[in-house]
Coordinates of C-alpha atoms and ligand atoms in Angstrom, one line a residue:
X61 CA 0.0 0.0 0.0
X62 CA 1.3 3.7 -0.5
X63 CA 0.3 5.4 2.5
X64 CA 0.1 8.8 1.6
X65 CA -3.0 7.7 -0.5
X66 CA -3.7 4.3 0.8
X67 CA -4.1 2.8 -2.4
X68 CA -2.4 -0.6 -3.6
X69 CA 0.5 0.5 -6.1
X70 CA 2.7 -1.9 -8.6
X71 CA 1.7 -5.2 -9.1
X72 CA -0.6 -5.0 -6.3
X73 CA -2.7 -2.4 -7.9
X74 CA -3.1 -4.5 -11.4
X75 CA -4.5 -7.3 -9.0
X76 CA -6.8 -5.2 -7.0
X77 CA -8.0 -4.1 -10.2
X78 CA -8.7 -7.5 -11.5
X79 CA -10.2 -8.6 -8.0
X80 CA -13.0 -5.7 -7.9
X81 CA -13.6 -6.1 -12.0
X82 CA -14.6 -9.8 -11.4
X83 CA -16.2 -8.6 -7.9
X84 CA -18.4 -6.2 -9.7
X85 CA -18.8 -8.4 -13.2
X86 CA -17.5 -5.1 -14.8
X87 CA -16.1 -5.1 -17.6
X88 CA -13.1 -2.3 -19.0
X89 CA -13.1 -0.4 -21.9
X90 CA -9.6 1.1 -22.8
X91 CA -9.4 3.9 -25.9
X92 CA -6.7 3.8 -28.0
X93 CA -5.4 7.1 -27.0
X94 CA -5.3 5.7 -23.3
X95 CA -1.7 4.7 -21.6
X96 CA -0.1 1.5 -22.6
X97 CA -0.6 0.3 -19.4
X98 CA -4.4 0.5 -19.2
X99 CA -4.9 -0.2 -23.0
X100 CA -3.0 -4.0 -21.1
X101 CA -5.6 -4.7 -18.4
X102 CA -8.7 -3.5 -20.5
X103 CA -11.4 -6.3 -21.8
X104 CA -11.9 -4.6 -25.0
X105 CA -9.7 -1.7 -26.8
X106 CA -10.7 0.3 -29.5
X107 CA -12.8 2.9 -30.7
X108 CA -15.3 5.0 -28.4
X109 CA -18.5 3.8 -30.4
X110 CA -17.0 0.1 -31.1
X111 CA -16.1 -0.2 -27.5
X112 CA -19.8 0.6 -26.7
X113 CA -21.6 -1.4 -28.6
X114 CA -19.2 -3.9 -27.2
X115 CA -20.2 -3.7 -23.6
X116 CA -23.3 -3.6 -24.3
X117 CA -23.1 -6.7 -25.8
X118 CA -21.6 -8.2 -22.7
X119 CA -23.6 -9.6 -19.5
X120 CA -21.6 -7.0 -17.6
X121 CA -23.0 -5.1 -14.7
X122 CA -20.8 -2.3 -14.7
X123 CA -19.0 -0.3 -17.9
X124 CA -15.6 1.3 -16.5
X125 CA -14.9 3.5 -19.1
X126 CA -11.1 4.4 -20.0
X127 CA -11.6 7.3 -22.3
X128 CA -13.6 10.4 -21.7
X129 CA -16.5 11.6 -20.9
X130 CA -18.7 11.5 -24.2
X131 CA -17.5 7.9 -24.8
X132 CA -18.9 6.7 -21.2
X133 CA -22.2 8.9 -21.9
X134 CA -22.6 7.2 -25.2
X135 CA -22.0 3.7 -23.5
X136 CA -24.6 4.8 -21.0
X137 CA -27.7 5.5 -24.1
X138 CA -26.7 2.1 -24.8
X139 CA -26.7 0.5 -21.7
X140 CA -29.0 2.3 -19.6
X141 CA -29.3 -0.3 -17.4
X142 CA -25.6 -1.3 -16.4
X143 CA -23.7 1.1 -14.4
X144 CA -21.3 3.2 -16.0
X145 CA -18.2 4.8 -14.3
X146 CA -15.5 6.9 -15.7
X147 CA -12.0 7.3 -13.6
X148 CA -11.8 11.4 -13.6
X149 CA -14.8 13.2 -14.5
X150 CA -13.1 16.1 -15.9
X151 CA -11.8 14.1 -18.7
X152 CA -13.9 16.0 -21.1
X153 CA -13.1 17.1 -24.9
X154 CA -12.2 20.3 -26.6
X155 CA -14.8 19.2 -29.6
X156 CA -17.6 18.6 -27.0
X157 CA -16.7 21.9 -25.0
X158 CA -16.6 24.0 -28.3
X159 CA -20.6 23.2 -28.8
X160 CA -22.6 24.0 -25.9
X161 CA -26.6 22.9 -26.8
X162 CA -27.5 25.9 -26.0
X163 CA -25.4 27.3 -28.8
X164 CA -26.4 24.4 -30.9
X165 CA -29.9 25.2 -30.9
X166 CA -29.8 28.7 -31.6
X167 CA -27.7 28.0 -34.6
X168 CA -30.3 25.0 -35.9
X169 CA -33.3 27.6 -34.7
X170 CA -31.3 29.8 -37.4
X171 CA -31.1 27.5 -40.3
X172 CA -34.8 25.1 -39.9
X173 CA -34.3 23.8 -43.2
X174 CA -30.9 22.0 -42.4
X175 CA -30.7 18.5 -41.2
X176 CA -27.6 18.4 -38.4
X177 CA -25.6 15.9 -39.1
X178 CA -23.2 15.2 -36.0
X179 CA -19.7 13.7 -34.9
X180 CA -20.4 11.3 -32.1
X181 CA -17.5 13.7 -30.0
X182 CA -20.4 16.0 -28.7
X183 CA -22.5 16.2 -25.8
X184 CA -25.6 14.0 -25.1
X185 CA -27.2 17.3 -25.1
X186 CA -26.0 18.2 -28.5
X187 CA -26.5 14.3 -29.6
X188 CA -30.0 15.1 -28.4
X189 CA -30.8 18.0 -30.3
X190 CA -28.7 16.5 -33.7
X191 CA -30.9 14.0 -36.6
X192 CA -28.0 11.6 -37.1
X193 CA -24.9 10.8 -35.7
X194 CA -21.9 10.0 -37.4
X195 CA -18.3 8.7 -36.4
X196 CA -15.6 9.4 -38.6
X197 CA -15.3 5.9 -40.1
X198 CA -19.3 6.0 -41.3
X199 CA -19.5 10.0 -41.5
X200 CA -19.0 9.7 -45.8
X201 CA -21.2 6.3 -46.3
X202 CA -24.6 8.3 -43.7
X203 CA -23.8 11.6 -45.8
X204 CA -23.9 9.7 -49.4
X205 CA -27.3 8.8 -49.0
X206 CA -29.0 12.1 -47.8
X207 CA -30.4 13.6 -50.7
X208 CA -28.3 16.1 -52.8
X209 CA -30.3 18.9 -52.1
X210 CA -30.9 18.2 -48.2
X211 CA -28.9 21.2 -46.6
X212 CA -26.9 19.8 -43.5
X213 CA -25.1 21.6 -40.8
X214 CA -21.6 19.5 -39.6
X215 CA -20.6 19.8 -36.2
X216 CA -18.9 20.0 -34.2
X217 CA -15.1 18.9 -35.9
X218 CA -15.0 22.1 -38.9
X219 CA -11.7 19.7 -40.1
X220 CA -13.4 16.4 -40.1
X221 CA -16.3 18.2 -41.7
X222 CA -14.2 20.3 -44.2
X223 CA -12.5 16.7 -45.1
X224 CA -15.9 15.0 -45.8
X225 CA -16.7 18.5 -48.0
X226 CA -13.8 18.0 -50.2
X227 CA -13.7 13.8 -50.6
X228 CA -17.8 14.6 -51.2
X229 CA -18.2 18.3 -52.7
X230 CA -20.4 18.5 -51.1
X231 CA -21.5 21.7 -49.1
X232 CA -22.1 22.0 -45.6
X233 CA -22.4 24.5 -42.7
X234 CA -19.8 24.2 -40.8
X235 CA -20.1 24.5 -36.7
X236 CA -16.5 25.7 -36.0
X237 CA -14.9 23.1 -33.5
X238 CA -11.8 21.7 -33.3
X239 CA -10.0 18.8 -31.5
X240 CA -7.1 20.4 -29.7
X241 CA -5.0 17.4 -30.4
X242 CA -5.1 17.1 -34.0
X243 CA -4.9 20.9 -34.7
X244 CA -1.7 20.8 -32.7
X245 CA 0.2 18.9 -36.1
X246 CA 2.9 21.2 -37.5
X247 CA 3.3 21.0 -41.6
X248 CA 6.9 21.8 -41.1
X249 CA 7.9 19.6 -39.1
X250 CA 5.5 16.9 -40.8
X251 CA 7.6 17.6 -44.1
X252 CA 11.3 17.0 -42.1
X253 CA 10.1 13.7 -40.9
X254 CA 9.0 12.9 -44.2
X255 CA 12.1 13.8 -45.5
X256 CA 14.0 11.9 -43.0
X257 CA 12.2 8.7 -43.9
X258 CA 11.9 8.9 -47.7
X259 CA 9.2 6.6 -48.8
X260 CA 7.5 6.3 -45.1
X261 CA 3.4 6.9 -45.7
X262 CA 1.7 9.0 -44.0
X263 CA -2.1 7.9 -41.9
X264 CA -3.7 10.6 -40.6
X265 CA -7.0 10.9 -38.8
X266 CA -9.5 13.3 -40.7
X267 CA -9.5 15.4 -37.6
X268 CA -6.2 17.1 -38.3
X269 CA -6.5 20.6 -40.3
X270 CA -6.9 20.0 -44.7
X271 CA -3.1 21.5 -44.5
X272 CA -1.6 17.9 -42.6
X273 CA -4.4 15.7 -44.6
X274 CA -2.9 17.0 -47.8
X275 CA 0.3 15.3 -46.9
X276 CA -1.5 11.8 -46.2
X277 CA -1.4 8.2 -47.8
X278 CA -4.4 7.5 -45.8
X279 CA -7.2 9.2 -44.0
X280 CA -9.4 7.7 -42.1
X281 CA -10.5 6.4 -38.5
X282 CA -7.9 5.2 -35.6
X283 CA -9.5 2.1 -36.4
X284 CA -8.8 2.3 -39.8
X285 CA -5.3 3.8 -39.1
X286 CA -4.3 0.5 -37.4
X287 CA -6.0 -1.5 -39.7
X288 CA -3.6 0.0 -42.9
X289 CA -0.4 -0.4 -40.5
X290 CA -1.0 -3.8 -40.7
X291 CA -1.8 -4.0 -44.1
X292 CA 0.9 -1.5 -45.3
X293 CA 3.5 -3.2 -47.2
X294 CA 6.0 -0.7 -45.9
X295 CA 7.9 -1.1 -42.6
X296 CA 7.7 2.5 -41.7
X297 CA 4.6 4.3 -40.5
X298 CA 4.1 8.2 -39.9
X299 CA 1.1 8.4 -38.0
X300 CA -0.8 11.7 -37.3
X301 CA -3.2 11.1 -34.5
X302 CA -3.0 10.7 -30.9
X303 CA 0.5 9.1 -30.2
X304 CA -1.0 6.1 -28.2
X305 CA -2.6 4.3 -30.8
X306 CA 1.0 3.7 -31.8
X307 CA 1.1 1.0 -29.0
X308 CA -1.3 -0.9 -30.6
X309 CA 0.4 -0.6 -33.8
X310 CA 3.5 -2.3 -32.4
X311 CA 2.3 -5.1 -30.8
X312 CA -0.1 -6.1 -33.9
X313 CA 3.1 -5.9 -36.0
X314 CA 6.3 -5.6 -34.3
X315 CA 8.6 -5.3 -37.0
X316 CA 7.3 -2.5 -38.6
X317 CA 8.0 1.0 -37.3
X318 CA 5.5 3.9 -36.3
X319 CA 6.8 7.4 -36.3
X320 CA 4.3 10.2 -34.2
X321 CA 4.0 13.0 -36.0
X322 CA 5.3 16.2 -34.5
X323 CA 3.7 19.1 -33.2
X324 CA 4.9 22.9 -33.1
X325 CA 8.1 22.7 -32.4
X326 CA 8.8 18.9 -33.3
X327 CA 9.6 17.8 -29.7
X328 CA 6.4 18.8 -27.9
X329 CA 3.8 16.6 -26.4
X330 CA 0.6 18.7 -27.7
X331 CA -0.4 15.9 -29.9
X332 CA -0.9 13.4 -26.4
X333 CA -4.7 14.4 -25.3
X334 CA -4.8 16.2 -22.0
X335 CA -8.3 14.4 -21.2
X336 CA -7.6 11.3 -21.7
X337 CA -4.6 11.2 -20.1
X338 CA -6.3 11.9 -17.0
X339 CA -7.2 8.4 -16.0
X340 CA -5.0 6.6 -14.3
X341 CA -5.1 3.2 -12.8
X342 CA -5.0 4.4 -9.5
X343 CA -8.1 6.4 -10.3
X344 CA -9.8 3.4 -12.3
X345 CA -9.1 1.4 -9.0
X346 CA -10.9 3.7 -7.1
X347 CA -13.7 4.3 -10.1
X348 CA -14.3 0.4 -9.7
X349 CA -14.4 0.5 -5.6
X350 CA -16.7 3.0 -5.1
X351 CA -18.3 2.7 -8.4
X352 CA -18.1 6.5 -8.9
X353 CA -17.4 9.0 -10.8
X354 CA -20.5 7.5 -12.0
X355 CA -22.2 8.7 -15.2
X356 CA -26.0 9.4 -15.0
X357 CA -28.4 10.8 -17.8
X358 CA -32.0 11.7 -17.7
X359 CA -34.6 9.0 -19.4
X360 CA -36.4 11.5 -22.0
X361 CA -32.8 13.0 -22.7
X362 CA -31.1 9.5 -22.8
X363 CA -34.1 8.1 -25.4
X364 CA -33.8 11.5 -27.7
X365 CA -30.0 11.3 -27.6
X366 CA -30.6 7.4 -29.0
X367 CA -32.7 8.4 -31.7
X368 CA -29.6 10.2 -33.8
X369 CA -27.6 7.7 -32.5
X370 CA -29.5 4.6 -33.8
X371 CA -30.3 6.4 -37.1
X372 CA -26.5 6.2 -38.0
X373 CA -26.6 2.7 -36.7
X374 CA -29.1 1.8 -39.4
X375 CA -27.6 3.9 -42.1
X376 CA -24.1 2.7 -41.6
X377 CA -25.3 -1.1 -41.6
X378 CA -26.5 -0.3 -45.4
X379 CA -29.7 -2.3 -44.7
X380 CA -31.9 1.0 -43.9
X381 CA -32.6 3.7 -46.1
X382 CA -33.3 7.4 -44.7
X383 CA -36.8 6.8 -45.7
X384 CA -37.2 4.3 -43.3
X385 CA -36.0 6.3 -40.5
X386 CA -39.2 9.0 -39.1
X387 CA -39.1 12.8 -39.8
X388 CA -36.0 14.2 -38.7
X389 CA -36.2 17.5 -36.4
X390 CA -35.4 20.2 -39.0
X391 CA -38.8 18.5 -40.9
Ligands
LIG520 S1 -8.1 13.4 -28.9 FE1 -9.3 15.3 -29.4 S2 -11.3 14.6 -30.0 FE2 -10.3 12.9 -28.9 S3 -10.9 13.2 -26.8 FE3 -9.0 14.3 -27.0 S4 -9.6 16.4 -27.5 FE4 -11.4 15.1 -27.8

């Protein structure tokens, strides 16, 4: 024990962790951008909406959530009847805090005949007030079958939406959000690295500004990311998203290389997410003890937030067509 804080440290703490998980039939989500060492003792890593869909798949009672706070609110609308903690509450997001609903709804109340079309990095609030959800591996298939002259408003990533504008042309209004993270991505010091490694490709995640994605091999998800380091026939990797993912990368193929992509001045660590890194596994020891931070969302905002979200369930699975799907709130 570390007395100063009475909690179980080293090897200790990792079997504390696994005692209480199997105590509490929880089950541990871990984000790719999480640490290493979390990412190790989780149950299922990956994406925020995969890893969702996941537990809720699971007889689980409780969701312990490694990532922040829209990903555990999202697991929440989808299990609303497991309990879902998350180790630091103030692990937030700069996307989420850049749309406040309040905001959101004044700018729909200004434009009633646009559908909103919305990145899953939002506010249940915001998910609430949105038609359909996207993430950014089925934002372009959802958006291909709206009609051509449906006017949508995109929010709240302006780069991810400003990608999906240029791979599409198709216009959309803009809400103008940006993930801290990804912005932080310095062309300069993207174009020394690429000259260091001659021939290294480039992955990027559509959240970084058009001025980074112009330099990429490959744009897409983090899912998607890992999925072409694998496939890649290359043994060196430049990868332009949160650094962490990069763990993944080398244990699914060890002998390749994976390169971060530099920030500002090429040595910084703005491209590592403040809010995820936040959790801790002190902190998911003591999420799982007490079963708190805990997150908690009203019924009638929980079933409107679902409705956007199940929309782009449907739409992505190619079975359901947007005819299928009700009147959406700008109709
Ligand atoms: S990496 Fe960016 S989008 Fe993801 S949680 Fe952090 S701030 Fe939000």
């Amino acid at each position: 024990m570390n007395a100063r804080t009475e909690l179980p440290t080293g090897t200790d703490l990792l079997a504390e962790i696994d005692r209480l998980r199997r105590e509490r039939n929880a089950v541990i989500l871990g984000h790719y951008y999480q640490k290493p060492e979390i990412q190790d003792l989780a149950d299922f890593v990956g994406d925020s909406l995969d890893l969702s869909r996941k537990a809720a798949a699971t007889d689980a009672d409780v969701i312990a959530f490694c990532g922040v706070r829209f990903m555990a609110e999202t697991a929440k609308i989808l299990s609303p009847d497991k309990t879902v903690i998350l180790p630091d509450m103030d692990a937030g997001c700069s996307l989420e805090d850049s749309c406040p609903p309040e905001q959101f709804a004044a700018f729909r109340a200004q434009h009633p005949d646009h559908i909103a079309l919305t990145y899953i990095n939002c506010s249940t609030e915001v998910k609430a007030l949105s038609d359909i959800i996207v993430t950014s591996s089925s934002a372009e298939k959802i958006l291909s079958q709206l009609p051509a002259d449906q006017k949508v408003i995109f929010g709240p990533d302006r780069n991810l939406g400003g990608y999906l504008m240029r791979k599409t042309g198709r216009d959309m209004l803009l809400w103008p959000g940006v993930c801290i993270v990804h912005e932080a991505f310095s062309e300069t010091e993207l174009l020394k690295l690429k000259a260091q490694h001659p021939g290294a490709p480039v992955a990027a995640h559509p959240e970084c500004p058009a001025i980074i994605l112009d330099h990429a091999d490959y744009v897409g998800s983090t899912s998607g990311i890992l999925d072409y380091a694998k496939a890649m026939a290359g043994d060196t990797l430049i990868v332009a998203t949160e650094p962490h993912i990069i763990h993944q990368m080398e244990k699914a193929v060890p002998e390749k290389t994976f390169i971060g992509a530099p920030g500002a001045d090429g040595n910084c660590n703005c491209n590592i997410c403040p809010y995820m890194a936040l959790n801790t596994l002190e902190k998911l020891y003591v999420a799982l003890r007490d079963l708190s931070p805990r997150i908690e969302i009203e019924e009638g905002l929980r079933q409107r937030a679902k409705v956007s979200l199940d929309r782009m369930l449907a739409m992505a699975s190619g079975t359901v067509g947007l005819g299928d799907l009700g009147p959406l709130r700008a109709n």
